[in-house]
Amino acid sequence: MKHTPRFDSDYMQTAHPKVMEALASTSGKDFTGYGLDEICRSAKDRIARECGCEDAEVFFLEGGTQTNAVVIGALLHPYEGVIAPATGHISVHESGAIEAGGHKVLALPHRDGKLSADDVRKYIKGYYDDANYEHMVSPGMLYITQPTEFGTMYSLEELKAFRSICDKWGMPLYMDGARLAYALAADRSITLKDYASLCDVFYIGGTKCGAMLGEAVVFPRKRIPRFFSTIKQNGALLAKGWVLGVQFDALFTDGLYYECGKNGIETALALKGILKEKGYRLYVDSPTNQQFIIVDDSRIDEMRKVASFEFWDRYDDAHTVIRFVTSWATRMEDVLALRDAL
Amino acid sequence: MKHTPRFDSDYMQTAHPKVMEALASTSGKDFTGYGLDEICRSAKDRIARECGCEDAEVFFLEGGTQTNAVVIGALLHPYEGVIAPATGHISVHESGAIEAGGHKVLALPHRDGKLSADDVRKYIKGYYDDANYEHMVSPGMLYITQPTEFGTMYSLEELKAFRSICDKWGMPLYMDGARLAYALAADRSITLKDYASLCDVFYIGGTKCGAMLGEAVVFPRKRIPRFFSTIKQNGALLAKGWVLGVQFDALFTDGLYYECGKNGIETALALKGILKEKGYRLYVDSPTNQQFIIVDDSRIDEMRKVASFEFWDRYDDAHTVIRFVTSWATRMEDVLALRDAL
Amino acid sequence: MKHTPRFDSDYMQTAHPKVMEALASTSGKDFTGYGLDEICRSAKDRIARECGCEDAEVFFLEGGTQTNAVVIGALLHPYEGVIAPATGHISVHESGAIEAGGHKVLALPHRDGKLSADDVRKYIKGYYDDANYEHMVSPGMLYITQPTEFGTMYSLEELKAFRSICDKWGMPLYMDGARLAYALAADRSITLKDYASLCDVFYIGGTKCGAMLGEAVVFPRKRIPRFFSTIKQNGALLAKGWVLGVQFDALFTDGLYYECGKNGIETALALKGILKEKGYRLYVDSPTNQQFIIVDDSRIDEMRKVASFEFWDRYDDAHTVIRFVTSWATRMEDVLALRDAL
Amino acid sequence: MKHTPRFDSDYMQTAHPKVMEALASTSGKDFTGYGLDEICRSAKDRIARECGCEDAEVFFLEGGTQTNAVVIGALLHPYEGVIAPATGHISVHESGAIEAGGHKVLALPHRDGKLSADDVRKYIKGYYDDANYEHMVSPGMLYITQPTEFGTMYSLEELKAFRSICDKWGMPLYMDGARLAYALAADRSITLKDYASLCDVFYIGGTKCGAMLGEAVVFPRKRIPRFFSTIKQNGALLAKGWVLGVQFDALFTDGLYYECGKNGIETALALKGILKEKGYRLYVDSPTNQQFIIVDDSRIDEMRKVASFEFWDRYDDAHTVIRFVTSWATRMEDVLALRDAL
């Protein structure tokens, strides 16, 4: 039976072969527990170097929602909330994990998944200008996703504008990098060093970027007290922390992480070209590994025969927005085959 | 010095003289603690009778934010949130009390402070139709305010539509009645019996309606387990519970609560008439004790000399929305004096 | 019908006549909301002066459990717990309010309701010496009650020992003064100035010491950010904050608070003398307004005829511990009458 | 360099070779996300069958603390706490995860890590007999660990006694089986079917019993609503859920889980024999894979040269309790070598 190539998400394939090998190579070995082993040390050092911050603190967690909840919970005061686009992962798709931790997500309007610095500025100013501001949730952090949930990207200038807002109001800037490998490949003018220099904390996504599981939280400069205990309290501390370390060690050896991103972007852009060539209408003009198109409802069943993709949203009575996602694992031949099949 | 009449809120005056008397009359007496005394019993019985539900359970709490947090926290499962208009008190002005209790406020668009049944229906249907609904906060309760934060009112038909939505989806309907006395006076076709018959739980506001402090939570039918302990856990249980009982006992003796509402509405409508007569533009057409007008910025300082009112919002570059609030304590002569002064 | 004098608690009587008068005197007045009025200002100033700390910040809350939850929640980091005696109010009788706020109560053994500095020192040292301390709740605050739930008192030396532990470990010392009036009268060598100088934060109890409701939280030196919002978020902010201010203003005018304490102690000591004279066995040797005796089960029914008191605990198969409580309102004649009645 | 055998914990070795193989065999494959794939299905079916409950619901989580927090948080009402021995993992070593979820751990005294049914009965009866029980945290669940943190085991009779207490008071019985493989091998008279029949929910530990990471939560009978969303909200839902499923599928194929337990017990008992033979004093008489001995402080450094073990506790001024732990990976030859080395 012919295998239908999967474009429904970037967490469908197991893990990059080199990550699989690295994991397999641990068979029969033993490690100190809780991420205090030498492989975690090595992986953390590699990441810190890549970020240009030798003193950075790096922690490995298991998944994105968990990482967001742990980081946001650790940085906010109880009376603070986190500013995020209304389409942000924390705003919509984390089953209320942020609120379960006691914090409001202050959802602002988005354009193609992006916050604008102007909107953020206006919101914060409006907050402090309000005579009743003390009765309202205090904006205590800015959350962005790079690339966004719509595949779009913030430019370096846009990121600097957020940094300057955060400096002005004494708020940390936190970047959710669940798909950071693809951002790094899509816009090479923004490097990990830039992200580390701009953010107070961010995470380098593993699960969607070549790992089996795992995300690497980076605090480039300021350390926060007892983060280890915070991780434990949130049920996010693995006894066998090396499971995460060994994967990130592999991903940050010989540029594997960048390679993963590169394949995702190359296949995505090829796919985008084919879709446009075939006359499909783009819903968003995305430079990364998620591509959204508007299709006539009547065509969907037929399309499903040649590729798996995700229903995204209703567009209007007769049209649907669907999403194609590529990844480190997408084969160019599967993409090119769509030229004939679609 | 001439006293400038206060129209900035309905919690400025101390308490209705009869409530003050009732409180004073307790001097030298002693009571059983924690609201288990005979005056609380009497007050609860009066309220239950007025609601037409002899089996209703009634609890007295101290303030509105507290009441909302305790009731919502008691009724929701951890994975649920509460639907509310984006302008609802819980959405904006409770410093994140609902989120501090672990629950997301699912804020829907409003019109003049009101939710529409259609929007609620669409939202819930959209939630359950979403393939990812299990990753999203489950709508577990419907919160409305009567009258709303904009002074507007839901009609009996609108309330019935909410009831039917709640029945369909198995969700409790909770009504915040911080200003319920004014709702009862503004639309006499909806009685306490109606509210009790339509809501799973609601509260009868005391603080803004004649009491010194206190709100009466009414569960007309279904009792919820250990609500007493829940109140205690939330720091909302007064050792001297009679302080609240004695006030509600007075408010529900000889129709005092209705009288309080009546004065608020009569003075509000007189004020509204004067404002219109004077050519002021209404921001919302409110039938209750909050009146909002749009004024030219240049006039505000002058207006402050004759009455205190509240800044509500910027309307545009040259205009401001201001709020006048009347109450059980507003004197008609102060209102009428505005005819000349404004 | 003869009235049986109540010794079951110190929150049975309504409020001191001067407090009642002060409340009554507000009739017809209006005040700025949320405790920002001039009476709250006056009350706060009086308390700050009495504490010898002109810069102290004072906040009024409604009850003890609420105050404990708000203060402890505001001062602890999420990974911290609060050290308390196993008999402390927060350990046992707050329906889990501290845990509901996310914090563990680190309950240590007590002697007659008191913590010993040695036990606290050992506990903290044991914590930091434990190789797994990062997997355990970090002791982040020391909670004591003065007088304790058993009526006993910490001496000035004992309090200084706690202060020095807190200094060493960088932990705030928080004192629950629900019955502080009685502590002040029982041991005049420790004044409010001493408590203010020793504690990072403490509260001056109103509910059990002459007020109708209310507790005054005092931060003698260090201010904590956004405590107003924290109060609001906890549902503890009264719109009519003056209700609390006016009572504390009265209590701190012409030494009324001390007078309330004095009456409680004088009547308690008289009662204690009578109990001993009558051959009752003391369960604890209490110098304050709570007196505990061990009585033969067979005598209890008879005793109930002459006074109300509280069942405290089973002592053994044939004996019960009962508690007598006096207060600002206890009449010496009722106490003396017990000499004949018991 | 000679390798010092590790007896410091049962999570030091990576994973059983068959688990490693199963993971490696997924290379190049793709799976549906969030544990909805066919391997998770297979693993769940195998576990359900082994438990004798075809209708059991099984969920895979990442670690023990996380599992405890998610299960306990899902089953308790906000006003409830969980009864546990003072030495239980949730009482001591989870950085306050249970309290962070809002619940008090009601810690009861233990004997060698075990609760006694009598103590539990007395505690619950005492709670409901207390006139102030509504001011106290309601016991809402019974938590036990099998084997306990001290290596001891509950007998079938003891477990039945807990079951009957839980039935009487309508409380769920939850068993933490972090080391369940070793319990199953140590006492073969209690099978998975027994545990499933006695508990309302329990978990089958993977991390310490042959897996790389993962725990399998089993609800043998009653399903609880929206547990999937609860997992997600707690940040415990892996996008690549198959990572856990594939491991449990391997562990429950051809009795591998039992084999893992068997090796741990055989080596532990051999070690225990040697320790006794050598004249070491047992601290606890443990039939499972954790062995505790009391050693003279002066001998510890020397012992560290021949094996790694864990400091457990001070015994007295001159003696220390140390812990040796075996596992699925312990080699009998390393144990036997200790006979000469110690």
Coordinates of N, CA and C in Angstrom, one line a residue, chain A residues 34 73-74 76-80 102 127-128 132-138 225-226 228-230 232-233 237, chain C residues 34 73-74 76-80 102 127-128 132-138 225-226 228-230 232-233 237:
Chain A
Y34 N 18.4 13.4 37.5 CA 17.9 14.7 37.5 C 18.6 15.7 36.6
G73 N 5.0 30.8 35.1 CA 4.7 30.7 36.6 C 5.9 31.1 37.4
A74 N 7.1 30.8 36.9 CA 8.3 31.2 37.7 C 8.6 32.7 37.7
L76 N 6.4 35.4 36.8 CA 5.4 36.3 37.2 C 5.1 36.4 38.7
H77 N 4.8 37.6 39.2 CA 4.3 37.7 40.5 C 2.8 37.3 40.5
P78 N 2.3 36.9 41.6 CA 0.9 36.5 41.6 C -0.1 37.5 41.0
Y79 N 0.2 38.8 41.1 CA -0.8 39.8 40.6 C -0.6 40.1 39.2
E80 N 0.3 39.4 38.5 CA 0.7 39.7 37.1 C 0.1 38.7 36.2
G102 N -2.5 30.3 38.0 CA -3.0 31.5 38.7 C -2.8 32.8 37.9
Y127 N -3.2 50.6 30.4 CA -3.3 50.0 31.7 C -2.8 51.0 32.8
Y128 N -1.7 51.6 32.6 CA -1.2 52.4 33.7 C -1.9 53.8 33.8
N132 N -8.3 52.8 37.5 CA -8.5 51.6 38.2 C -7.5 50.5 38.0
Y133 N -6.3 50.9 37.6 CA -5.3 49.9 37.2 C -5.0 48.9 38.3
E134 N -5.1 49.4 39.5 CA -4.8 48.5 40.6 C -5.9 47.4 40.8
H135 N -7.0 47.5 40.1 CA -8.1 46.5 40.1 C -7.9 45.6 38.9
M136 N -6.9 45.8 38.1 CA -6.8 45.0 36.9 C -5.5 44.2 37.0
V137 N -5.4 43.2 36.2 CA -4.2 42.4 36.2 C -3.1 43.1 35.6
S138 N -2.0 43.1 36.3 CA -0.8 43.9 35.9 C 0.0 43.1 34.8
P225 N 16.1 32.2 41.1 CA 16.4 31.4 42.2 C 15.5 30.1 42.2
R226 N 16.2 29.0 42.5 CA 15.4 27.7 42.7 C 14.6 27.3 41.6
F228 N 15.3 24.9 39.7 CA 15.3 23.4 39.7 C 14.1 22.9 40.6
S229 N 13.9 23.6 41.7 CA 12.7 23.2 42.6 C 11.4 23.5 41.9
T230 N 11.4 24.6 41.2 CA 10.2 25.0 40.5 C 9.8 23.9 39.4
K232 N 10.7 20.8 39.5 CA 10.2 19.6 40.3 C 8.8 19.8 40.7
Q233 N 8.5 20.9 41.3 CA 7.2 21.2 41.8 C 6.1 21.1 40.7
L237 N 10.4 17.5 36.3 CA 11.8 17.0 36.4 C 11.9 15.5 36.2
Chain C
Y34 N -12.7 52.0 48.8 CA -11.5 51.1 48.8 C -10.5 51.4 49.9
G73 N 0.5 34.4 51.1 CA 0.6 34.3 49.7 C 1.4 35.4 49.0
A74 N 1.3 36.6 49.6 CA 2.1 37.7 49.1 C 3.6 37.6 49.3
L76 N 5.5 34.7 50.1 CA 6.2 33.5 49.7 C 6.4 33.4 48.2
H77 N 7.6 32.8 47.8 CA 7.7 32.4 46.4 C 7.0 31.1 46.2
P78 N 6.7 30.8 45.0 CA 5.9 29.6 44.8 C 6.5 28.3 45.3
Y79 N 7.8 28.3 45.4 CA 8.5 27.0 45.9 C 8.7 27.0 47.4
E80 N 8.1 28.0 48.1 CA 8.3 28.1 49.5 C 7.1 27.7 50.3
G102 N -1.4 27.5 47.3 CA -0.2 26.9 46.7 C 0.9 26.6 47.6
Y127 N 17.0 20.9 56.8 CA 16.5 21.1 55.4 C 17.7 21.4 54.5
Y128 N 18.5 22.3 54.9 CA 19.7 22.7 54.0 C 20.8 21.7 54.0
N132 N 18.8 16.1 49.3 CA 17.7 16.3 48.4 C 16.9 17.5 48.7
Y133 N 17.5 18.5 49.3 CA 16.7 19.7 49.7 C 16.0 20.4 48.6
E134 N 16.5 20.3 47.4 CA 15.9 20.9 46.3 C 14.6 20.2 45.8
H135 N 14.4 19.0 46.3 CA 13.1 18.3 46.1 C 12.1 18.5 47.2
M136 N 12.5 19.3 48.1 CA 11.6 19.5 49.3 C 11.2 21.0 49.3
V137 N 10.1 21.2 50.0 CA 9.5 22.6 50.1 C 10.5 23.5 50.9
S138 N 10.9 24.6 50.4 CA 11.8 25.5 51.0 C 11.1 26.3 52.1
P225 N 5.4 45.3 46.9 CA 4.8 45.9 45.7 C 3.4 45.3 45.5
R226 N 2.5 46.2 45.1 CA 1.2 45.9 44.7 C 0.3 45.1 45.7
F228 N -2.1 46.2 47.4 CA -3.5 46.6 47.2 C -4.1 45.6 46.2
S229 N -3.4 45.4 45.1 CA -3.9 44.5 44.0 C -4.0 43.1 44.6
T230 N -3.1 42.7 45.4 CA -3.1 41.3 46.0 C -4.3 41.2 46.8
K232 N -7.1 42.8 46.5 CA -8.3 42.8 45.6 C -8.4 41.4 45.0
Q233 N -7.2 40.9 44.5 CA -7.3 39.5 43.8 C -7.8 38.4 44.8
L237 N -10.8 43.0 49.3 CA -10.9 44.5 49.3 C -12.3 45.0 49.4

